PDB file of C-alpha atoms in Angstrom:
ATOM      1  CA  MET C   1     -55.381  29.175  -3.974  1.00  0.00           C
ATOM      2  CA  ALA C   2     -56.357  27.837  -0.544  1.00  0.00           C
ATOM      3  CA  LYS C   3     -56.352  30.122   2.126  1.00  0.00           C
ATOM      4  CA  ARG C   4     -53.644  29.801   4.428  1.00  0.00           C
ATOM      5  CA  PRO C   5     -55.455  28.833   8.208  1.00  0.00           C
ATOM      6  CA  ALA C   6     -55.641  31.798  10.946  1.00  0.00           C
ATOM      7  CA  ARG C   7     -51.936  31.518  12.680  1.00  0.00           C
ATOM      8  CA  LYS C   8     -52.238  29.982  16.822  1.00  0.00           C
ATOM      9  CA  ALA C   9     -51.490  32.258  19.347  1.00  0.00           C
ATOM     10  CA  ALA C  10     -48.534  30.355  21.053  1.00  0.00           C
ATOM     11  CA  PRO C  11     -49.552  29.376  24.171  1.00  0.00           C
ATOM     12  CA  ALA C  12     -48.338  31.057  28.177  1.00  0.00           C
ATOM     13  CA  PHE C  13     -45.218  28.805  29.355  1.00  0.00           C
ATOM     14  CA  ALA C  14     -44.498  29.077  33.121  1.00  0.00           C
ATOM     15  CA  ASN C  15     -41.227  28.181  32.146  1.00  0.00           C
ATOM     16  CA  GLU C  16     -38.322  27.130  30.102  1.00  0.00           C
ATOM     17  CA  ARG C  17     -38.755  23.713  30.611  1.00  0.00           C
ATOM     18  CA  GLU C  18     -42.298  23.866  29.859  1.00  0.00           C
ATOM     19  CA  GLU C  19     -41.937  25.531  26.613  1.00  0.00           C
ATOM     20  CA  ARG C  20     -38.540  23.159  25.365  1.00  0.00           C
ATOM     21  CA  GLU C  21     -41.526  20.162  26.445  1.00  0.00           C
ATOM     22  CA  PHE C  22     -44.070  21.815  24.054  1.00  0.00           C
ATOM     23  CA  TRP C  23     -42.076  22.827  21.003  1.00  0.00           C
ATOM     24  CA  GLU C  24     -40.018  19.503  21.495  1.00  0.00           C
ATOM     25  CA  THR C  25     -43.406  17.610  20.832  1.00  0.00           C
ATOM     26  CA  HIS C  26     -45.173  20.396  18.405  1.00  0.00           C
ATOM     27  CA  ASP C  27     -44.896  21.384  14.832  1.00  0.00           C
ATOM     28  CA  ALA C  28     -44.746  25.417  14.906  1.00  0.00           C
ATOM     29  CA  SER C  29     -46.031  25.913  11.947  1.00  0.00           C
ATOM     30  CA  PRO C  30     -49.817  26.909  12.810  1.00  0.00           C
ATOM     31  CA  PHE C  31     -47.910  29.227  15.528  1.00  0.00           C
ATOM     32  CA  VAL C  32     -45.463  30.901  12.944  1.00  0.00           C
ATOM     33  CA  ASP C  33     -46.366  33.129   9.818  1.00  0.00           C
ATOM     34  CA  TRP C  34     -42.423  32.225   7.436  1.00  0.00           C
ATOM     35  CA  ASP C  35     -43.611  35.550   5.175  1.00  0.00           C
ATOM     36  CA  LYS C  36     -42.067  37.025   8.174  1.00  0.00           C
ATOM     37  CA  ALA C  37     -39.585  35.581   8.841  1.00  0.00           C
ATOM     38  CA  ARG C  38     -36.069  36.321   9.081  1.00  0.00           C
ATOM     39  CA  VAL C  39     -32.852  35.509   9.522  1.00  0.00           C
ATOM     40  CA  ALA C  40     -31.112  35.662  12.995  1.00  0.00           C
ATOM     41  CA  VAL C  41     -27.460  35.247  13.901  1.00  0.00           C
ATOM     42  CA  PHE C  42     -26.178  34.397  16.738  1.00  0.00           C
ATOM     43  CA  PRO C  43     -22.289  35.711  17.554  1.00  0.00           C
ATOM     44  CA  ASN C  44     -21.673  34.674  20.879  1.00  0.00           C
ATOM     45  CA  LEU C  45     -24.035  31.168  20.784  1.00  0.00           C
ATOM     46  CA  ARG C  46     -21.819  28.709  21.969  1.00  0.00           C
ATOM     47  CA  PRO C  47     -22.611  24.706  21.058  1.00  0.00           C
ATOM     48  CA  SER C  48     -24.093  22.886  24.023  1.00  0.00           C
ATOM     49  CA  THR C  49     -20.881  20.844  25.627  1.00  0.00           C
ATOM     50  CA  GLU C  50     -21.074  18.134  28.012  1.00  0.00           C
ATOM     51  CA  THR C  51     -18.441  17.484  30.329  1.00  0.00           C
ATOM     52  CA  ILE C  52     -17.356  13.946  30.081  1.00  0.00           C
ATOM     53  CA  SER C  53     -14.118  11.675  31.946  1.00  0.00           C
ATOM     54  CA  LEU C  54     -11.834  10.423  30.621  1.00  0.00           C
ATOM     55  CA  ARG C  55      -8.932   8.022  31.097  1.00  0.00           C
ATOM     56  CA  LEU C  56      -5.552   8.102  28.721  1.00  0.00           C
ATOM     57  CA  PRO C  57      -2.731   6.624  29.261  1.00  0.00           C
ATOM     58  CA  THR C  58       0.174   9.101  31.107  1.00  0.00           C
ATOM     59  CA  ALA C  59       2.497   8.739  27.565  1.00  0.00           C
ATOM     60  CA  LEU C  60      -0.883   9.833  25.238  1.00  0.00           C
ATOM     61  CA  LEU C  61      -1.580  12.432  27.216  1.00  0.00           C
ATOM     62  CA  SER C  62       2.517  13.528  27.159  1.00  0.00           C
ATOM     63  CA  GLU C  63       2.229  13.510  24.113  1.00  0.00           C
ATOM     64  CA  LEU C  64      -1.061  15.379  23.361  1.00  0.00           C
ATOM     65  CA  LYS C  65      -0.265  18.380  25.917  1.00  0.00           C
ATOM     66  CA  ALA C  66       3.498  19.162  23.962  1.00  0.00           C
ATOM     67  CA  LEU C  67       1.387  18.885  20.691  1.00  0.00           C
ATOM     68  CA  ALA C  68      -0.846  21.547  22.080  1.00  0.00           C
ATOM     69  CA  ASN C  69       1.818  23.991  23.378  1.00  0.00           C
ATOM     70  CA  LYS C  70       3.973  23.785  19.726  1.00  0.00           C
ATOM     71  CA  ARG C  71       0.515  25.049  18.706  1.00  0.00           C
ATOM     72  CA  ASP C  72       0.068  27.333  21.295  1.00  0.00           C
ATOM     73  CA  VAL C  73      -3.528  26.154  22.506  1.00  0.00           C
ATOM     74  CA  PRO C  74      -5.102  24.718  25.152  1.00  0.00           C
ATOM     75  CA  TYR C  75      -4.842  20.217  24.719  1.00  0.00           C
ATOM     76  CA  GLN C  76      -8.211  19.787  25.730  1.00  0.00           C
ATOM     77  CA  SER C  77      -9.196  21.868  22.905  1.00  0.00           C
ATOM     78  CA  LEU C  78      -6.463  19.939  20.134  1.00  0.00           C
ATOM     79  CA  LEU C  79      -8.020  16.657  21.929  1.00  0.00           C
ATOM     80  CA  LYS C  80     -11.765  17.615  20.447  1.00  0.00           C
ATOM     81  CA  VAL C  81     -10.117  18.876  17.108  1.00  0.00           C
ATOM     82  CA  PHE C  82      -8.729  15.614  16.367  1.00  0.00           C
ATOM     83  CA  LEU C  83     -12.212  13.768  18.011  1.00  0.00           C
ATOM     84  CA  ALA C  84     -13.700  15.957  15.088  1.00  0.00           C
ATOM     85  CA  ASP C  85     -11.758  15.284  12.743  1.00  0.00           C
ATOM     86  CA  ARG C  86     -11.593  11.716  13.279  1.00  0.00           C
ATOM     87  CA  VAL C  87     -15.707  11.078  13.895  1.00  0.00           C
ATOM     88  CA  ALA C  88     -15.973  12.826  10.404  1.00  0.00           C
ATOM     89  CA  SER C  89     -13.899  11.235   8.799  1.00  0.00           C
ATOM     90  CA  GLU C  90     -15.234   7.784  10.017  1.00  0.00           C
ATOM     91  CA  MET C  91     -18.984   8.651   9.396  1.00  0.00           C
ATOM     92  CA  THR C  92     -17.977   9.499   5.441  1.00  0.00           C
ATOM     93  CA  ARG C  93     -15.992   5.848   5.293  1.00  0.00           C
ATOM     94  CA  ILE C  94     -19.086   4.597   6.026  1.00  0.00           C
ATOM     95  CA  ASP C  95     -21.879   6.246   4.452  1.00  0.00           C
ATOM     96  CA  ALA C  96     -19.425   5.227   1.630  1.00  0.00           C
ATOM     97  CA  LEU C  97     -19.731   1.609   3.276  1.00  0.00           C
ATOM     98  CA  SER C  98     -23.520   1.741   3.050  1.00  0.00           C
ATOM     99  CA  ASN C  99     -23.919   3.147  -0.233  1.00  0.00           C
ATOM    100  CA  ASP C 100     -21.100   0.687  -2.083  1.00  0.00           C
ATOM    101  CA  ALA C 101     -23.361  -2.014   0.058  1.00  0.00           C
ATOM    102  CA  LEU C 102     -26.458  -0.617  -1.781  1.00  0.00           C
ATOM    103  CA  GLN C 103     -24.790  -0.283  -5.196  1.00  0.00           C
ATOM    104  CA  PRO C 104     -23.890  -3.255  -6.587  1.00  0.00           C
ATOM    105  CA  THR C 105     -20.889  -4.719  -7.715  1.00  0.00           C
ATOM    106  CA  GLY C 106     -19.798  -5.112 -11.144  1.00  0.00           C
ATOM    107  CA  ARG C 107     -19.677  -9.433 -10.091  1.00  0.00           C
ATOM    108  CA  GLY C 108     -22.442  -7.903  -8.466  1.00  0.00           C
ATOM    109  CA  ARG C 109     -24.777  -6.578 -11.305  1.00  0.00           C
ATOM    110  CA  ARG C 110     -23.103  -9.861 -13.620  1.00  0.00           C
ATOM    111  CA  LYS C 111     -24.890 -12.445 -10.837  1.00  0.00           C
ATOM    112  CA  ALA C 112     -28.159 -10.857 -10.833  1.00  0.00           C
ATOM    113  CA  LYS C 113     -28.066 -10.666 -14.706  1.00  0.00           C
ATOM    114  CA  ALA C 114     -27.290 -14.319 -15.365  1.00  0.00           C
ATOM    115  CA  ARG C 115     -29.994 -15.001 -12.573  1.00  0.00           C
ATOM    116  CA  LYS C 116     -32.397 -13.251 -14.318  1.00  0.00           C
ATOM    117  CA  SER C 117     -31.103 -15.175 -17.519  1.00  0.00           C
ATOM    118  CA  SER C 118     -31.722 -18.397 -15.801  1.00  0.00           C
ATOM    119  CA  HIS C 119     -34.957 -17.338 -14.331  1.00  0.00           C
ATOM    120  CA  ALA C 120     -36.091 -16.359 -17.351  1.00  0.00           C
ATOM    121  CA  ALA C 121     -35.118 -20.158 -18.910  1.00  0.00           C
ATOM    122  CA  ARG C 122     -37.406 -21.701 -16.392  1.00  0.00           C
ATOM    123  CA  GLY C 123     -39.861 -19.880 -16.722  1.00  0.00           C
TER     124      GLY C 123
END
């Protein structure tokens, strides 16, 4: 069995930005002993968010606020849920379309088979 290379010590960093840049461009494998790794749980960690400015028609915003009020949630939270659901469904649809494009349809298989036959007859 091949012997594992010795682990490197992680370099010292002057600040978080320097550390982040290092790990974005380096593989952690030489620095970490994965056999000793443990699962970490961060219950209070929130996903990063970015503030945007979004112009909505007044009527749409009023309807969104009314829906949010009925559900007793902030309208911004409801909007995030609606957007996340729609983005997920669109990504699924796009993936399905991409996979369909890669898979020949019944007609496509017949055409491909016919082309093979015609090439074989010529050859």
